GROMACS .gro file of C-alpha atoms in nm:
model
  232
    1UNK     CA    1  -1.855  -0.643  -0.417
    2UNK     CA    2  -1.798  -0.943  -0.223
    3UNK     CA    3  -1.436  -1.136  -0.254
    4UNK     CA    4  -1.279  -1.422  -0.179
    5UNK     CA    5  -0.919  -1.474  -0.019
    6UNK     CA    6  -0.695  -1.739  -0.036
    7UNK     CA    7  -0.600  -1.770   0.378
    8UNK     CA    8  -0.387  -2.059   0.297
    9UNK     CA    9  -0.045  -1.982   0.488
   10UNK     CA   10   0.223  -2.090   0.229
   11UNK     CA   11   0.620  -1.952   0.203
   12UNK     CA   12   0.795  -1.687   0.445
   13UNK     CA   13   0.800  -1.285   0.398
   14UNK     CA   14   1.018  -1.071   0.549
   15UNK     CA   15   0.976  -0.679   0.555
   16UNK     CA   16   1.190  -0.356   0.616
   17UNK     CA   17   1.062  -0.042   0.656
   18UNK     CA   18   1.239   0.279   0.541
   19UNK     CA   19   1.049   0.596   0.626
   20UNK     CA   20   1.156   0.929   0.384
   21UNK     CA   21   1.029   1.213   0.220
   22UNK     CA   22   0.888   1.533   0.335
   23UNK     CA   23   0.617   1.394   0.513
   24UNK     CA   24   0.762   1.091   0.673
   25UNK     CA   25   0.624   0.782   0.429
   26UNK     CA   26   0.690   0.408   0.513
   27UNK     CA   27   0.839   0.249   0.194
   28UNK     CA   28   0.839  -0.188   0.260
   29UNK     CA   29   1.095  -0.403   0.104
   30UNK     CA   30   0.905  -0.704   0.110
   31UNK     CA   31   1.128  -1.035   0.072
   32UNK     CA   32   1.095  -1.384   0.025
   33UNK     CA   33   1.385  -1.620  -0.077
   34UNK     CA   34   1.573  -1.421  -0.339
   35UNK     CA   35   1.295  -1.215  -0.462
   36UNK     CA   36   1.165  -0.891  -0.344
   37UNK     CA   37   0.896  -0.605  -0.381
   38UNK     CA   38   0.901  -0.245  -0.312
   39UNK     CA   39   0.557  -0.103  -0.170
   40UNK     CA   40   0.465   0.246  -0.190
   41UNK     CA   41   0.866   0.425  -0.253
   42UNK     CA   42   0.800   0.748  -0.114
   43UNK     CA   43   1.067   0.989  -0.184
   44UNK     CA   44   1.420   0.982  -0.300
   45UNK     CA   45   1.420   0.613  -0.525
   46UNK     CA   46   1.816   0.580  -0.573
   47UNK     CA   47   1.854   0.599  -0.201
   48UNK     CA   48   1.597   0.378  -0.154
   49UNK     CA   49   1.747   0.143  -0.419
   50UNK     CA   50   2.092   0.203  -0.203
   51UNK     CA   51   1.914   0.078   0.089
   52UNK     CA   52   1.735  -0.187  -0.016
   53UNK     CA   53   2.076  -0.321  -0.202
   54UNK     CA   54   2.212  -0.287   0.230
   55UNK     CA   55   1.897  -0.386   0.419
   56UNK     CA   56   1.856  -0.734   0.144
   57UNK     CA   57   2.181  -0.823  -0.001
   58UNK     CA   58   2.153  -1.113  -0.252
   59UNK     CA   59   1.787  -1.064  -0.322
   60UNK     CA   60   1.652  -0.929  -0.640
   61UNK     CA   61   1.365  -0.625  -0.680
   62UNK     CA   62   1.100  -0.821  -0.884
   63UNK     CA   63   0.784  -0.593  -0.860
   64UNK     CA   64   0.745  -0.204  -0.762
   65UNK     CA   65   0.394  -0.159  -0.637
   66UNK     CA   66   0.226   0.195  -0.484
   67UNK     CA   67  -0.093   0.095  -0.279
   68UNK     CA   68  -0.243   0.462  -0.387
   69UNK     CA   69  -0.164   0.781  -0.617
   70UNK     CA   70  -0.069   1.000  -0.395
   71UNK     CA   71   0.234   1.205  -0.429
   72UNK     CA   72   0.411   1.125  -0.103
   73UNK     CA   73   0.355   0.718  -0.205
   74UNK     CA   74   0.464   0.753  -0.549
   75UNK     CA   75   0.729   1.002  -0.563
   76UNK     CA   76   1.026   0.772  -0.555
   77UNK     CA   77   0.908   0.523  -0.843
   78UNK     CA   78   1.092   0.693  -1.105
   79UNK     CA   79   1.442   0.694  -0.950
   80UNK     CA   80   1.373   0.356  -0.779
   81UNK     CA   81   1.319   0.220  -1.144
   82UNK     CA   82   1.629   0.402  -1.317
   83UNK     CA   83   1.826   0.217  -1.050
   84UNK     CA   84   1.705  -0.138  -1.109
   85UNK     CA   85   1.619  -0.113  -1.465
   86UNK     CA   86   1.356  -0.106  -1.703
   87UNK     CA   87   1.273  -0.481  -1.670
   88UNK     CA   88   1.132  -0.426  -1.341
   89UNK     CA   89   0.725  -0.352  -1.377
   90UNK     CA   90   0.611  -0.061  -1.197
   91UNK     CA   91   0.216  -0.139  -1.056
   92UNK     CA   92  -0.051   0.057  -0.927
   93UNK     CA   93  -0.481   0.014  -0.956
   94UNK     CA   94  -0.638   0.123  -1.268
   95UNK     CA   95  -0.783   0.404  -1.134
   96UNK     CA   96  -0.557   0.565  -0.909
   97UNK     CA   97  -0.251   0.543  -1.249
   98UNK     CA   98  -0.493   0.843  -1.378
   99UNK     CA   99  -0.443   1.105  -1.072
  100UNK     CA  100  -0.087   0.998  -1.051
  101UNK     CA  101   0.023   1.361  -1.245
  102UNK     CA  102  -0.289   1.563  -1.055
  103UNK     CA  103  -0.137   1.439  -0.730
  104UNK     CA  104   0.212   1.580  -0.794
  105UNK     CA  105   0.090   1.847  -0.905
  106UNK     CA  106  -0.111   1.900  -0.597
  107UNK     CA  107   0.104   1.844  -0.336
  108UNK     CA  108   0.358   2.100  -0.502
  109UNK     CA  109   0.062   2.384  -0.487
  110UNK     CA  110  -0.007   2.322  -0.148
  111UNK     CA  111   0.283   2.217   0.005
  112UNK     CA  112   0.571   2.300  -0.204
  113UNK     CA  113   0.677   1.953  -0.256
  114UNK     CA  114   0.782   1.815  -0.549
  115UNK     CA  115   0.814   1.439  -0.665
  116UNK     CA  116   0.932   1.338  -0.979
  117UNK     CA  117   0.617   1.194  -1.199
  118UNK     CA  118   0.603   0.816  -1.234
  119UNK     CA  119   0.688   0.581  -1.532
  120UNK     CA  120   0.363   0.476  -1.693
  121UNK     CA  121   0.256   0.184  -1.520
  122UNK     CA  122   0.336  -0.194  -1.654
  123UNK     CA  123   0.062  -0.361  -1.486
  124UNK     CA  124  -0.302  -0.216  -1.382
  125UNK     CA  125  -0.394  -0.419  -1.087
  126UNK     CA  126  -0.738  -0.437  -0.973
  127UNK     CA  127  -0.965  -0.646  -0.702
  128UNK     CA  128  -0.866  -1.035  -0.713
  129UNK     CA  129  -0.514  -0.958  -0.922
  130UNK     CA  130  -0.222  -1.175  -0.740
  131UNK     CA  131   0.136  -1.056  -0.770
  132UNK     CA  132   0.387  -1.394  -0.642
  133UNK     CA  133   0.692  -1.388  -0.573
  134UNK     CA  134   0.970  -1.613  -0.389
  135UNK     CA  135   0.703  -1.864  -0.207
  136UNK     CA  136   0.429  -1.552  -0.145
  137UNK     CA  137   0.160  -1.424  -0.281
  138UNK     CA  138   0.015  -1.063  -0.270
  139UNK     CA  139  -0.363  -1.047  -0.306
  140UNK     CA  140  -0.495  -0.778  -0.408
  141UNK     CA  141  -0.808  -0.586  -0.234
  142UNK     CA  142  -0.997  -0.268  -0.381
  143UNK     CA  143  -1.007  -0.058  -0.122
  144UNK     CA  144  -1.145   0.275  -0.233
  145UNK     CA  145  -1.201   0.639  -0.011
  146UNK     CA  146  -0.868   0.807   0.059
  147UNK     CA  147  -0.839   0.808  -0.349
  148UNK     CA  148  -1.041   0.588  -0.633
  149UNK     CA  149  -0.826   0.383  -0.634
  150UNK     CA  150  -0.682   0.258  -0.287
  151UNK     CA  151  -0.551  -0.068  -0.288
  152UNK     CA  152  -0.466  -0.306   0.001
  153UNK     CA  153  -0.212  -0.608  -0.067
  154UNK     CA  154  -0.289  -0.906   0.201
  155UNK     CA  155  -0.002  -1.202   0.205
  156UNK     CA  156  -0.135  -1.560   0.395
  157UNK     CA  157   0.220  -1.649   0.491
  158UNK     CA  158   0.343  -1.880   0.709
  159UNK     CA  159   0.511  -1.612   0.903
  160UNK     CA  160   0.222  -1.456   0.971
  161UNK     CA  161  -0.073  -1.241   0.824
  162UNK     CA  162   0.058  -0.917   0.644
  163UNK     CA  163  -0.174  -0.661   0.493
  164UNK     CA  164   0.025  -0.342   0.314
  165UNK     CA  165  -0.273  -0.105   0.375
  166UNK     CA  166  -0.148   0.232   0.260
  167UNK     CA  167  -0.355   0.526   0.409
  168UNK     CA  168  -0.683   0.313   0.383
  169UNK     CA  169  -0.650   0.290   0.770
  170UNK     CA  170  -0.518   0.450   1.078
  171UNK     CA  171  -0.476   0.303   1.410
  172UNK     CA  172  -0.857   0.429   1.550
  173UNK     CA  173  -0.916   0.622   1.251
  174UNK     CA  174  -0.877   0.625   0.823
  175UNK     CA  175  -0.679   0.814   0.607
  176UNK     CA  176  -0.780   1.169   0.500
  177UNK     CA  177  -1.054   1.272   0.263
  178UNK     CA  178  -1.050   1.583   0.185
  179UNK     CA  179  -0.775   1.559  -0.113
  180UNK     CA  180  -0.911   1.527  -0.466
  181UNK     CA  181  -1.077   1.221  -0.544
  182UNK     CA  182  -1.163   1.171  -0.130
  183UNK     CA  183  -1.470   0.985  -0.031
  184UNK     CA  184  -1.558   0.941   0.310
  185UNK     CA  185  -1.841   0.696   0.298
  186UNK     CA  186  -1.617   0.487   0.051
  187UNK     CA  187  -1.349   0.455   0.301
  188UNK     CA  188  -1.572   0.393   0.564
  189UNK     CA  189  -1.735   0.095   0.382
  190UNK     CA  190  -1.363   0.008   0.305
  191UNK     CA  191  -1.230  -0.019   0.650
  192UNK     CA  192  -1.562  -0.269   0.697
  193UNK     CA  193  -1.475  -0.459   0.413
  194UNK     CA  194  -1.105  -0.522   0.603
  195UNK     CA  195  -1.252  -0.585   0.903
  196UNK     CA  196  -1.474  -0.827   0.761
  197UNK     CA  197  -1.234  -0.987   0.517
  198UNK     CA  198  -0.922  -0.959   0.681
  199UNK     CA  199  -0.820  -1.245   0.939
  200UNK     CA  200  -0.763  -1.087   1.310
  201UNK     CA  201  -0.438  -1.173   1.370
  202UNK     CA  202  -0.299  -0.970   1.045
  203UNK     CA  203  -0.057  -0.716   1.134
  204UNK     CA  204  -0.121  -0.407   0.885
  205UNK     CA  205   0.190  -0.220   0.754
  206UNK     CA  206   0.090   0.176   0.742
  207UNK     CA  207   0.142   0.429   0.521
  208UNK     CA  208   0.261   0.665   0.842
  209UNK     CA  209   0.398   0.585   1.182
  210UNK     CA  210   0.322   0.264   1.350
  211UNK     CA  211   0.156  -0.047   1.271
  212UNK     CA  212  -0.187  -0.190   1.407
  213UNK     CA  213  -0.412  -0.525   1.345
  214UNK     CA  214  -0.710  -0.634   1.237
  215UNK     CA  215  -0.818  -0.770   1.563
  216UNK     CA  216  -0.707  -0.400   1.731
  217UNK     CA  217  -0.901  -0.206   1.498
  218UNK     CA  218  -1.228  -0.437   1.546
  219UNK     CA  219  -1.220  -0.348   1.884
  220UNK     CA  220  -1.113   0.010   1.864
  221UNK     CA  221  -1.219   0.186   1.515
  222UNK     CA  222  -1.504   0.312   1.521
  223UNK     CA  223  -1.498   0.343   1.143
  224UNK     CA  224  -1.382   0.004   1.048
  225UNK     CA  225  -1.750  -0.053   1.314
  226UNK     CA  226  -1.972   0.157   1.116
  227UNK     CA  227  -1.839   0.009   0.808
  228UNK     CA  228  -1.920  -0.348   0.923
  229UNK     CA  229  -2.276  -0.289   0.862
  230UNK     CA  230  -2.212  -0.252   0.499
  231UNK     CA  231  -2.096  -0.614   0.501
  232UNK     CA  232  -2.374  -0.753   0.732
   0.00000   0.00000   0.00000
């Protein structure tokens, strides 16, 4: 399904990166003016809530958002919310809140890793939902493969194009498929729908390691390339 993007450049976002848990997740603090969101807490959510109270000082945790249902991306949610209280709404897509438990549950079989389950989720977000906050605007795009319910959150800010892209995409390559719920031709057609939706310039912020842009992974990803075609 086609979408349409508001690339109107409007406020300023700042971002921190804390990376934690047993397999090295990036969590964001995203922040604009006095108001903040946490993307994706991975592991450990009263030290994350510790460092986000050192990292942001005098700004205020108004969303908690997880781009997918994994259990590494997840895992800190819980603690994260007893530490800033139950007024602040924990969100994730419709379809990944329902493998949030399978997940866990997973990752402790084959790993040995466990992460405390999730609150139920105060807000379902799906394709075209906008979460504002300070003078931003997270847009919400459906972004399916890696689980059912992959998310990516774009901000048009006048700091620059930001894109919160979970495991969706790797520099030159996409996150795994092979976990329950794993489609490879979805997050094929995914990565296409980025590349065609997405401006250039935007700088995506990656689950793992390092960070990469739009323009890069047009030139580079073979995937995003053979996903074009689904949006040509």
């Amino acid at each position: 399904m086609d979408m349409t993007l508001d690339m109107h450049r409007k406020g300023r976002l700042a971002i921190h990166c804390v990376t934690n848990g047993p397999i090295q997740t990036n969590t964001y603090f995203a922040v604009s003016g006095d108001e903040a969101v946490i993307i994706d807490p991975a592991w450990e959510g009263e030290r994350l809530a510790e460092a986000f109270a050192e990292r942001c000082p005098g700004a205020r945790v108004s969303a908690i958002i997880c781009t997918h249902g994994h259990a590494d991306h997840i895992g800190g949610a819980a603690g994260l919310r007893r530490a800033l209280g139950p007024d602040v709404p924990f969100m994730i897509s419709e379809a990944d809140a329902a493998i949030m438990e399978r997940a866990i549950a997973d990752m402790r079989e084959m790993w040995g890793f466990d992460h405390e389950v999730p609150p139920a989720p105060d807000r379902l977000l799906n394709e075209g939902d906008t979460v504002p906050f300070g003078d931003v605007t997270l847009q919400v795009m459906a972004t399916p493969g890696h689980t059912p319910g992959g998310i990516v959150l774009f901000c048009a800010a006048e700091t620059g194009d930001v894109a919160f892209v979970g495991d969706t995409l790797f520099p030159g390559a996409h996150g795994r498929t092979d976990l329950a719920g794993g489609n490879e031709k979805q997050v094929i057609d995914s990565l296409g729908k980025m590349g065609s939706f997405l401006p250039t310039d935007t700088l995506c912020l990656i689950g793992h390691n390092g960070t990469t842009t739009i323009g890069d992974e047009l030139e580079t990803n073979l995937f995003m390339r053979r996903g074009l075609r689904h949006y040509r």
